[in-house]
Short mmCIF file of C-alpha atoms and ligand atoms in Angstrom, two decimals:
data_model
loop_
_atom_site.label_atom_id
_atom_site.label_comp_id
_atom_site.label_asym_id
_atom_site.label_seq_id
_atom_site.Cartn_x
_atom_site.Cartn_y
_atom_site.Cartn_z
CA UNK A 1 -43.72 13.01 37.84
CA UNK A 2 -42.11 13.34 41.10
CA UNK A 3 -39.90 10.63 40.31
CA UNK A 4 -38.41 11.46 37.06
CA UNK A 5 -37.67 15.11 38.33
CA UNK A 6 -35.52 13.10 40.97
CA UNK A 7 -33.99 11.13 38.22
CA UNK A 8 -33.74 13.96 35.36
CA UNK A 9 -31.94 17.11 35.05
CA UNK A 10 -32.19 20.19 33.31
CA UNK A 11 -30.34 21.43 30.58
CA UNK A 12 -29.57 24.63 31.25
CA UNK A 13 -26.58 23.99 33.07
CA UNK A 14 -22.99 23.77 32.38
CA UNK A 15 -22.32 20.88 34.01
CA UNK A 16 -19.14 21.12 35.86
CA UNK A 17 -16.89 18.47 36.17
CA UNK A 18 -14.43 17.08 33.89
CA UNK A 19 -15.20 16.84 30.36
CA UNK A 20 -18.62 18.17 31.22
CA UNK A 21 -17.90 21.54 29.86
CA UNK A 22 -17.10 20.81 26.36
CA UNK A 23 -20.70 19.13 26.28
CA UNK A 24 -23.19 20.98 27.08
CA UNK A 25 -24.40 23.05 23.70
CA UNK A 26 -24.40 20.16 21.42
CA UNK A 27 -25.92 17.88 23.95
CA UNK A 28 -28.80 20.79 24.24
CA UNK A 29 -30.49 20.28 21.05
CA UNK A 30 -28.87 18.33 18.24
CA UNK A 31 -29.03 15.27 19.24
CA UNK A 32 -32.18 12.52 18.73
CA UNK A 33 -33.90 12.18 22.00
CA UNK A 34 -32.20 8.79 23.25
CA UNK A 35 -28.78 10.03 21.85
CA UNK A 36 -26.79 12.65 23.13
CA UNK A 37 -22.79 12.87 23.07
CA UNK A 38 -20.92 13.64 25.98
CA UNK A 39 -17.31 14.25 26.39
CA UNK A 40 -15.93 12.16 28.89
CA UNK A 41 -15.34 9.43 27.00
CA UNK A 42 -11.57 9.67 26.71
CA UNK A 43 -11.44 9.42 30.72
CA UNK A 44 -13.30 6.05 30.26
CA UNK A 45 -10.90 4.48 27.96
CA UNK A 46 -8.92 2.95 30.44
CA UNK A 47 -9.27 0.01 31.69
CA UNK A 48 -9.83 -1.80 34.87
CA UNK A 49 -8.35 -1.93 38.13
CA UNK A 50 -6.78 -5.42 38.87
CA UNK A 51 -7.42 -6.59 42.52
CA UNK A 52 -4.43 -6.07 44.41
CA UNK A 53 -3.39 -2.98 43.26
CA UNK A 54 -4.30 -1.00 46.51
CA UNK A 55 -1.25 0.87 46.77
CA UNK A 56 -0.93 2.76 43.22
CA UNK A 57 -4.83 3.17 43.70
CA UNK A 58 -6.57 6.56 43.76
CA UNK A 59 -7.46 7.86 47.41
CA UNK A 60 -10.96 7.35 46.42
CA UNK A 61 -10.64 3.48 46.51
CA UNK A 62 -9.28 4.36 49.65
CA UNK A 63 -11.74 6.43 51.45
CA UNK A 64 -14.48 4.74 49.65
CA UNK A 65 -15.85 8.22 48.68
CA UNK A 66 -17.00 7.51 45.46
CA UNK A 67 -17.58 11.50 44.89
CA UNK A 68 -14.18 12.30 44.98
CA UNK A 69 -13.56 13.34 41.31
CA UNK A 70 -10.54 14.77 42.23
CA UNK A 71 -8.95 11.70 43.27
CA UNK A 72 -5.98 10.31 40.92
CA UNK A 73 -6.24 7.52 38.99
CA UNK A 74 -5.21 4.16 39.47
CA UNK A 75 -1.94 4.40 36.65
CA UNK A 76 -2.08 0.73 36.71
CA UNK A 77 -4.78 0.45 34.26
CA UNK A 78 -4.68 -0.94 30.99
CA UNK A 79 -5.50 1.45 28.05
CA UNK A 80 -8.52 -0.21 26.30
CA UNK A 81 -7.74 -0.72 23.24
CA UNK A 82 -10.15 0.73 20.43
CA UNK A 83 -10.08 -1.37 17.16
CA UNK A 84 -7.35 -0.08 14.50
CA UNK A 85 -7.84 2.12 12.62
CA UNK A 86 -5.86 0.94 9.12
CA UNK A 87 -4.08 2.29 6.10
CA UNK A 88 -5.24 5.10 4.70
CA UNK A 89 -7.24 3.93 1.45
CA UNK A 90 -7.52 6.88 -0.42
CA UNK A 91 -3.78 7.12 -0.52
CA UNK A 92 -3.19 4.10 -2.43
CA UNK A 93 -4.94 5.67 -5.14
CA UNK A 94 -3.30 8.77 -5.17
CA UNK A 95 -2.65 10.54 -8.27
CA UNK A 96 -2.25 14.00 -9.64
CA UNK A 97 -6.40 13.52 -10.54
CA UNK A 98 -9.06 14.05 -7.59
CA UNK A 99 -9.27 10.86 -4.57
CA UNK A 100 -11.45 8.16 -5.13
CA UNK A 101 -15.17 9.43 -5.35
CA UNK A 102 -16.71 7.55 -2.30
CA UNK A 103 -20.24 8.67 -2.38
CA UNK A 104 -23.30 8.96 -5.04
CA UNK A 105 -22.62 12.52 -3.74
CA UNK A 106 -19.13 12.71 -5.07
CA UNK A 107 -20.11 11.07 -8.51
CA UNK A 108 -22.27 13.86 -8.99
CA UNK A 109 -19.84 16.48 -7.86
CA UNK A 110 -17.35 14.58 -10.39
CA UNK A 111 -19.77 14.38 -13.06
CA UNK A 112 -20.58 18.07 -13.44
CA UNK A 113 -16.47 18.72 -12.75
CA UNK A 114 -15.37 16.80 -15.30
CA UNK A 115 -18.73 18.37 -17.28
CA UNK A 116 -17.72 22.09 -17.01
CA UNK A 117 -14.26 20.97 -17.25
CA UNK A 118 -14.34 19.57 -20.82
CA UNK A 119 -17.09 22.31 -22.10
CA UNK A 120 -14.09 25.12 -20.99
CA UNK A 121 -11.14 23.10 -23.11
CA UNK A 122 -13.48 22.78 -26.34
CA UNK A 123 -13.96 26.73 -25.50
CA UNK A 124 -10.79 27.32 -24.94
CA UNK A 125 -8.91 25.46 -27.22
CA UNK A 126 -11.91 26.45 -29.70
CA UNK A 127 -11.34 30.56 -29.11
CA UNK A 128 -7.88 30.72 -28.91
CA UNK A 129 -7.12 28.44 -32.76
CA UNK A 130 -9.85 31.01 -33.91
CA UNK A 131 -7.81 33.99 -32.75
CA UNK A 132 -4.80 33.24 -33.92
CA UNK A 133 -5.79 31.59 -37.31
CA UNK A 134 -8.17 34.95 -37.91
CA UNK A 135 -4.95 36.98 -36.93
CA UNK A 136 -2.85 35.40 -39.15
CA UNK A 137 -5.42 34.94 -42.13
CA UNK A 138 -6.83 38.69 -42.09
CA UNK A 139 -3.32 40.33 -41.02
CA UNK A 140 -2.13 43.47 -42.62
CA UNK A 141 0.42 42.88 -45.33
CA UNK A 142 2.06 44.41 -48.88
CA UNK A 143 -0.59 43.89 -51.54
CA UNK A 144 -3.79 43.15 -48.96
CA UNK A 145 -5.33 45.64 -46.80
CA UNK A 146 -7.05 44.50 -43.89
CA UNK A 147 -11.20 44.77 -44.61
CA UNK A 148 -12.82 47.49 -42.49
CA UNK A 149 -14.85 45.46 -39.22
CA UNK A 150 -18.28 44.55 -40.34
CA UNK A 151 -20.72 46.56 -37.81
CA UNK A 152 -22.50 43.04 -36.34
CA UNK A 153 -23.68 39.59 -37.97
CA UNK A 154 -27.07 38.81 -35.89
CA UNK A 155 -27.29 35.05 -36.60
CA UNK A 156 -23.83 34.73 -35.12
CA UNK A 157 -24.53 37.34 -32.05
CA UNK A 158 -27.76 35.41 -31.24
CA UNK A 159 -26.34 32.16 -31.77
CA UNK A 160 -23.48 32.40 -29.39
CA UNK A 161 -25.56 34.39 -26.70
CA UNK A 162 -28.51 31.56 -26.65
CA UNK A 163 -26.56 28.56 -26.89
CA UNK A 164 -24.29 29.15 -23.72
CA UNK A 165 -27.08 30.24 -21.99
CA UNK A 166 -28.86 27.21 -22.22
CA UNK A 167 -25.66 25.38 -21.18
CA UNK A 168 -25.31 27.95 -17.95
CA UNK A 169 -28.69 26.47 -16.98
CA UNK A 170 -27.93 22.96 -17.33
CA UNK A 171 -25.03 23.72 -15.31
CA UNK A 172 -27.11 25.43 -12.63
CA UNK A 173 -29.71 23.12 -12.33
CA UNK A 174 -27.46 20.03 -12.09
CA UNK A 175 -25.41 22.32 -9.48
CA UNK A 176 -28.78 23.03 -7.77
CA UNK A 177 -29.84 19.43 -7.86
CA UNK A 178 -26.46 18.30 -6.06
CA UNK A 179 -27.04 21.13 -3.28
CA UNK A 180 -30.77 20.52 -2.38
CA UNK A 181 -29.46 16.46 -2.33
CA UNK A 182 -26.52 18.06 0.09
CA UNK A 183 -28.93 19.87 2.30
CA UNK A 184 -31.69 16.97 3.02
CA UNK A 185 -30.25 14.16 3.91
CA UNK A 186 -32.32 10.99 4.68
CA UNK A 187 -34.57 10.70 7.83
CA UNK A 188 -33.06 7.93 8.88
CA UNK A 189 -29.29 8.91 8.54
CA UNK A 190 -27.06 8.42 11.61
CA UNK A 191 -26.02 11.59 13.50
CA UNK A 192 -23.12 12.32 14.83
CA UNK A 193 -22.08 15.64 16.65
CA UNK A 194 -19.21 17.36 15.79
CA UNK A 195 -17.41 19.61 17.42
CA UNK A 196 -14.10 21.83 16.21
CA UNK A 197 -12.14 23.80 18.07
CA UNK A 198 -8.58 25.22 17.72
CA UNK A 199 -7.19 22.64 16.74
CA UNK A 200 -9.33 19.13 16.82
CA UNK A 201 -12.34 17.66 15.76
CA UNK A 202 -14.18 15.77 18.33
CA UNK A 203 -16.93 13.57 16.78
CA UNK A 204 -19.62 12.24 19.27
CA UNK A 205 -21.73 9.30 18.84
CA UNK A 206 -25.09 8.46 20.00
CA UNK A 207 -24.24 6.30 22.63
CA UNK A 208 -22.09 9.02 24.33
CA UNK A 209 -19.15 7.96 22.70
CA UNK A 210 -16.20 10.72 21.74
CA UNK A 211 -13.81 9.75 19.13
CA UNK A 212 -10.55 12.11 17.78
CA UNK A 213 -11.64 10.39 14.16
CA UNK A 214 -14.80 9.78 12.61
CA UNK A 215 -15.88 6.29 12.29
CA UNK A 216 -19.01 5.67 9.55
CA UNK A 217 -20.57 2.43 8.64
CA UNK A 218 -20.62 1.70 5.10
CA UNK A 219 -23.60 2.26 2.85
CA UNK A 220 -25.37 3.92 5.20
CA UNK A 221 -26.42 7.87 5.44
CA UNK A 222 -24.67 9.31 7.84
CA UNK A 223 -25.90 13.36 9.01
CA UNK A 224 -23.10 15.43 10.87
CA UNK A 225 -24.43 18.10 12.95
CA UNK A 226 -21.39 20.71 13.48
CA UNK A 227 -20.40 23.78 15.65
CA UNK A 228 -17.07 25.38 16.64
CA UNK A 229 -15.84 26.17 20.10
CA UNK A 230 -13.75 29.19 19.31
CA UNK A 231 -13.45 30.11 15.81
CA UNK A 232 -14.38 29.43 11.99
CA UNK A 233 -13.34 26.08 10.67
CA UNK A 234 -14.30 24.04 7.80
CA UNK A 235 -15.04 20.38 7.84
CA UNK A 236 -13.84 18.89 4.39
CA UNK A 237 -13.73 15.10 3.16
CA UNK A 238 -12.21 15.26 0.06
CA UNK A 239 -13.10 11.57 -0.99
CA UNK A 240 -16.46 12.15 -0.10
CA UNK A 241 -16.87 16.15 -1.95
CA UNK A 242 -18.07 17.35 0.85
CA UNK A 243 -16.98 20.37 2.47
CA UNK A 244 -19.04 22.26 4.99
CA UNK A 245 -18.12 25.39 7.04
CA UNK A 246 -18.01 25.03 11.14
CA UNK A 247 -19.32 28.30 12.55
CA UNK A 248 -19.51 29.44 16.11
CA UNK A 249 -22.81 30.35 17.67
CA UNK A 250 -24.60 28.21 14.88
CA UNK A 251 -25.43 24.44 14.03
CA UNK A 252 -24.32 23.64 10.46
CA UNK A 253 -25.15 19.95 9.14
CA UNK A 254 -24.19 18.28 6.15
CA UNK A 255 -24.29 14.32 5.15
CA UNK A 256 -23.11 11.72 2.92
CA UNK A 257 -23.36 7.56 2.67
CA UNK A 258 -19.74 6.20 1.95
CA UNK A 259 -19.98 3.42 -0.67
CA UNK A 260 -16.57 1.53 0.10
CA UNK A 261 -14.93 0.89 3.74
CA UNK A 262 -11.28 2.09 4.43
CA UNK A 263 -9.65 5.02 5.75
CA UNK A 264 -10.25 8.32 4.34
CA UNK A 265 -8.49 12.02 5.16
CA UNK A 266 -10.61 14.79 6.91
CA UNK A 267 -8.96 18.15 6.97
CA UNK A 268 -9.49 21.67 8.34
CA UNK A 269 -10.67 23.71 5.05
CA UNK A 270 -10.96 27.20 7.07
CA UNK A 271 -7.83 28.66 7.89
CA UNK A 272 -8.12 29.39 11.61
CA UNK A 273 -5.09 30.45 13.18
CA UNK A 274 -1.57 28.87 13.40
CA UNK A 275 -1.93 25.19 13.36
CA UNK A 276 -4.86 25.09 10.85
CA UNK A 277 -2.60 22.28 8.59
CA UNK A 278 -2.37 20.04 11.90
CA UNK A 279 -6.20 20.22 12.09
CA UNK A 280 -6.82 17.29 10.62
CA UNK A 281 -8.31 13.81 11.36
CA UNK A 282 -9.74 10.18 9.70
CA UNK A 283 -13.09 8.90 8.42
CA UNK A 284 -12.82 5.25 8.89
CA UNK A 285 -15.63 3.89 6.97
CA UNK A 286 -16.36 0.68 8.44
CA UNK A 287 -17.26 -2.54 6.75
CA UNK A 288 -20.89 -4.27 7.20
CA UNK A 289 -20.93 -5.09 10.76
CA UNK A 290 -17.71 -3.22 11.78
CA UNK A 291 -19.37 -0.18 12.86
CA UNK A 292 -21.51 -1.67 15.56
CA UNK A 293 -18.90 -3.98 16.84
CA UNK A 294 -16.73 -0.56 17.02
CA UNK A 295 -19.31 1.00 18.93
CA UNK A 296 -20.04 -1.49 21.31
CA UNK A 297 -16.34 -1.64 22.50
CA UNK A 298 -16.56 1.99 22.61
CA UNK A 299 -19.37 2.01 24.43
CA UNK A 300 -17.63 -0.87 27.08
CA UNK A 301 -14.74 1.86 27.64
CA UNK A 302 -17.29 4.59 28.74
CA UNK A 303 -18.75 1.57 31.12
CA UNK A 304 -14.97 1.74 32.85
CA UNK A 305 -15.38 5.56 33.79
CA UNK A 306 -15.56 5.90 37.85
CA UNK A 307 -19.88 5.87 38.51
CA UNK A 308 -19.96 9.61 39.45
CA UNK A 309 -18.12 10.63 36.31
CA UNK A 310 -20.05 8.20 34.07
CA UNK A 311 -23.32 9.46 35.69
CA UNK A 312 -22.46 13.31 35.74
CA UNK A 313 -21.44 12.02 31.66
CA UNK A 314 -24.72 10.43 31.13
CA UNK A 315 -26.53 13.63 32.93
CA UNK A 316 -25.55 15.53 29.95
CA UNK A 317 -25.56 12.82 26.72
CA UNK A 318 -28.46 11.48 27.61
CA UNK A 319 -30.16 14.53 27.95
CA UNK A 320 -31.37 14.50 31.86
CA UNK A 321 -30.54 17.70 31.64
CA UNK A 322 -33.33 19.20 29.91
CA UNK A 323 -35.69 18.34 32.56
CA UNK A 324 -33.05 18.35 35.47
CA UNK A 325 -31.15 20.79 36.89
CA UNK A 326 -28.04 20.09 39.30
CA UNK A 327 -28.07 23.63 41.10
CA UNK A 328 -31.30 23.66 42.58
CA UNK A 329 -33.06 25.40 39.85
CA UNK A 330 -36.98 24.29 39.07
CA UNK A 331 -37.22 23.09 35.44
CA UNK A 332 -39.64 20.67 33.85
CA UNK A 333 -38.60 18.10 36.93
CA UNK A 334 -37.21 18.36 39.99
CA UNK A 335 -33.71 19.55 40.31
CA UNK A 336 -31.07 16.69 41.47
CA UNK A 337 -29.44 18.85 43.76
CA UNK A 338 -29.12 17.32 47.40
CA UNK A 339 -32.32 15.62 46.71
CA UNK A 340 -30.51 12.08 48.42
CA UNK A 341 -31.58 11.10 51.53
CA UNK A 342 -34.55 13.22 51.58
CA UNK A 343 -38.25 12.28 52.00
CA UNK A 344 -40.37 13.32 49.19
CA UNK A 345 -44.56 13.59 48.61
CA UNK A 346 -45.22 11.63 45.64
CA UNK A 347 -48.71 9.89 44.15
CA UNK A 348 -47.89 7.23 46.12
CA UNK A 349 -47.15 8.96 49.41
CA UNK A 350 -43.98 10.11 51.65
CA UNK A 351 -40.83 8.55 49.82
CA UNK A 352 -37.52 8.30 50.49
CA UNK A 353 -35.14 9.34 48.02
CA UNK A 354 -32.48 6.13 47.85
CA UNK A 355 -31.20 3.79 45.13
CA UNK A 356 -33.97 2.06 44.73
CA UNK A 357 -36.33 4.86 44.21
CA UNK A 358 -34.34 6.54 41.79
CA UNK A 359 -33.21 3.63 40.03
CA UNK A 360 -37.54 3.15 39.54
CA UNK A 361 -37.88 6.49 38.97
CA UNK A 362 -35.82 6.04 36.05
CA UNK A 363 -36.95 2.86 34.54
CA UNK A 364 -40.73 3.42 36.03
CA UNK A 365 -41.15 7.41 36.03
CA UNK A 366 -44.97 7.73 36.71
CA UNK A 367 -44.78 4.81 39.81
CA UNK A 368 -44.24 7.46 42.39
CA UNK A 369 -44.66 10.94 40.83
CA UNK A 370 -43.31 13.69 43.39
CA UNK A 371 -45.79 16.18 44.20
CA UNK A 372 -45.77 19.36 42.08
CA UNK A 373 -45.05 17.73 38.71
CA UNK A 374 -46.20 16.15 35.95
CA UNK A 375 -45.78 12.89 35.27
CA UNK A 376 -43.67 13.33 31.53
CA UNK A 377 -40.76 11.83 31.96
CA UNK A 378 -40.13 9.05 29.50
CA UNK A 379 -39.29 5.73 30.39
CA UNK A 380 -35.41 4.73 30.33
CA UNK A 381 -35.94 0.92 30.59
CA UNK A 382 -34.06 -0.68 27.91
CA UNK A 383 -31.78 2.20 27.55
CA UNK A 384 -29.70 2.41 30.18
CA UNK A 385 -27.56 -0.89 31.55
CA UNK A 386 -27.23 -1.52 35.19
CA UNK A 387 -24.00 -0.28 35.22
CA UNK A 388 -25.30 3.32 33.69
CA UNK A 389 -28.23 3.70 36.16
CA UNK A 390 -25.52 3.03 38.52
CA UNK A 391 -23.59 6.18 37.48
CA UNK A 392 -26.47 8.08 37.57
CA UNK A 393 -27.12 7.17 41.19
CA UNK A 394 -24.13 7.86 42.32
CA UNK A 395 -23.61 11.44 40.67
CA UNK A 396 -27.09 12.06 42.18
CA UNK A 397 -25.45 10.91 45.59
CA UNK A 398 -22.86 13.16 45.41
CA UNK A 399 -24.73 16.35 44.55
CA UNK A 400 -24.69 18.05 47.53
CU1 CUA B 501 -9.72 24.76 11.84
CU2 CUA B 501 -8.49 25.53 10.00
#
């Protein structure tokens, strides 16, 4: 137990440090257990440092202090380049009718449209030749005398009151079906975290990735967990029908499975302040294969983050926090806070808190359990690569 408190944090905490702040209530609770987003991502995207490049180097690769967040950047670095993203598909069928319908969700949604749509014209167009032809045939004119009102005709009252009844309920219960098939989306669907904000989505992946647009694999379920930074927004895929208020102080979730790759539009459907119409992004639907090839070059960009940043990142998407706290605080482990370099008791006696025995502690948790917890820290091993753990060390280090 000892061990995993050195090695996991607590939640509580708003982690400080760049990026860290726009993380920490989504990372809290929405996210499966060996998924969490975190925010740093963008920092990550660039590339490496080419050997040589001393002099436009940050002072960090200078001084060697690997804690100094503060430190520029080397400007030398290559952007990493994410895969493109493509035409927009659902503009190439653009007409003055509704986009492409790119889900069994958005068949439905069509279906019962189109449905209501058709039932209104016959009414319509029904009513309105009745009007005028009863106006015309019953008018007032020399030599015929408009016939006094009859009082009521039952069979026609009862008829018109129980036949669009029965077509109200139809209508409901198809419109029910469609919203309970909205609200429970498969238990295997893919979740991704979304936050809005005035004004940009920021959709983050399992893996820690953070992406300005949302990428999807195809025929797959996909469940998007959603809050709001500041105000109300409103996250809307037209090609998919779905449309799903973002709310502050409260998760929202909605899901769909796209049924053909390309590049679809995502807007802002809430208006929320000035530049609502630029609040806007892309679902790029991936095809089979696409998505995890996508993610795994994401996933190399976060690897190019400076350690401290990747590990003060990982603190948060992976969820150490929950356990961990970085300010000293007791929470379900020990907290990280200046914890390097000192000598722990542990069920295996005195230890020294280095590299090694946090990089065990993380991959082994119950080996050497410090003294005053439990041992319930879950293994990482398999989870985490080498370069990871070696983030997490070194933000660790530097908590002083
Ligand atoms: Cu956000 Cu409109």
């Amino acid at each position: 137990m000892l061990q995993y408190l050195l090695t996991f944090v607590v939640l509580a905490q708003p982690a400080s440090g760049p990026g860290a702040e726009a993380e920490k209530p989504a990372t809290s609770e929405a996210q499966p257990a060996d998924k969490a987003a975190g925010d740093k991502p963008a920092a990550g995207a660039a590339g490496e440092t080419k050997p040589g490049d001393d002099k436009a180097a940050a002072p960090a690769a200078a001084t060697g202090n690997p804690c100094d967040k503060n430190a520029p950047r080397p400007t030398n670095k290559p952007k990493k380049t994410l895969p493109p993203v493509g035409p927009r598909t659902d503009v190439q069928s653009e007409n003055y009718w509704m986009p492409v319908a790119n889900s069994d969700m958005a068949e439905h949604v069509d279906g019962l449209f189109i449905a209501i749509l058709a039932i209104s014209i016959f009414c319509f167009v029904g009513i309105t030749i009745a009007v005028v032809y009863f106006a015309w045939k019953y008018r007032s004119r020399p030599g015929h005398r408009a016939p006094e009102s009859s009082s009521h005709n039952d069979t026609l009252e009862i008829t018109w009151t129980i036949i669009p009844s029965i077509v109200c309920v139809i209508i409901f219960l198809l419109g029910w079906k469609g919203f309970v098939d909205l609200n429970t989306p498969p238990k295997h669907a893919y979740e991704i975290t979304i936050v809005a904000e005035k004004w940009k989505w920021s959709y983050k992946y399992p893996n820690g990735w953070v992406d300005e647009n949302l990428h999807v694999p195809v025929g797959e379920p996909v469940r998007l967990i959603m809050r709001s930074k500041d105000v109300l927004h409103s996250f809307w895929v037209p090609s998919f029908r779905v449309k799903q208020d973002v709310i502050p102080n409260r998760y929202t979730k909605i899901w769909f499975e796209a049924k053909y790759p390309g590049v679809y539009r995502q807007y802002c459907a809430e208006y929320c302040g000035d530049r609502h119409s630029f609040m806007k992004s892309l679902v790029v639907v991936h095809p089979p294969g696409g998505f995890k090839r996508y993610m795994e070059e994401a996933e190399a960009a976060l690897l190019d983050m400076p350690p401290v940043e990747l590990g003060e990142y990982l603190y948060a998407a992976r969820g150490c926090n929950q356990c961990h706290s970085v300010d000293g605080s007791a929470k379900t482990g020990p907290s990280w806070k200046g914890i390097f370099g000192e000598t722990h008791a542990t069920s295996a006696g005195q230890v020294k808190v280095d590299e090694n025995y946090i990089r065990e502690s993380i991959l082994d948790p119950t080996a050497k359990v410090r003294t005053g917890f439990n041992a319930v820290m879950p293994t990482f091993k398999g989870q985490l690569k080498d370069e990871q753990i070696d983030g997490l060390i070194t933000y660790i280090k530097c908590l002083k």
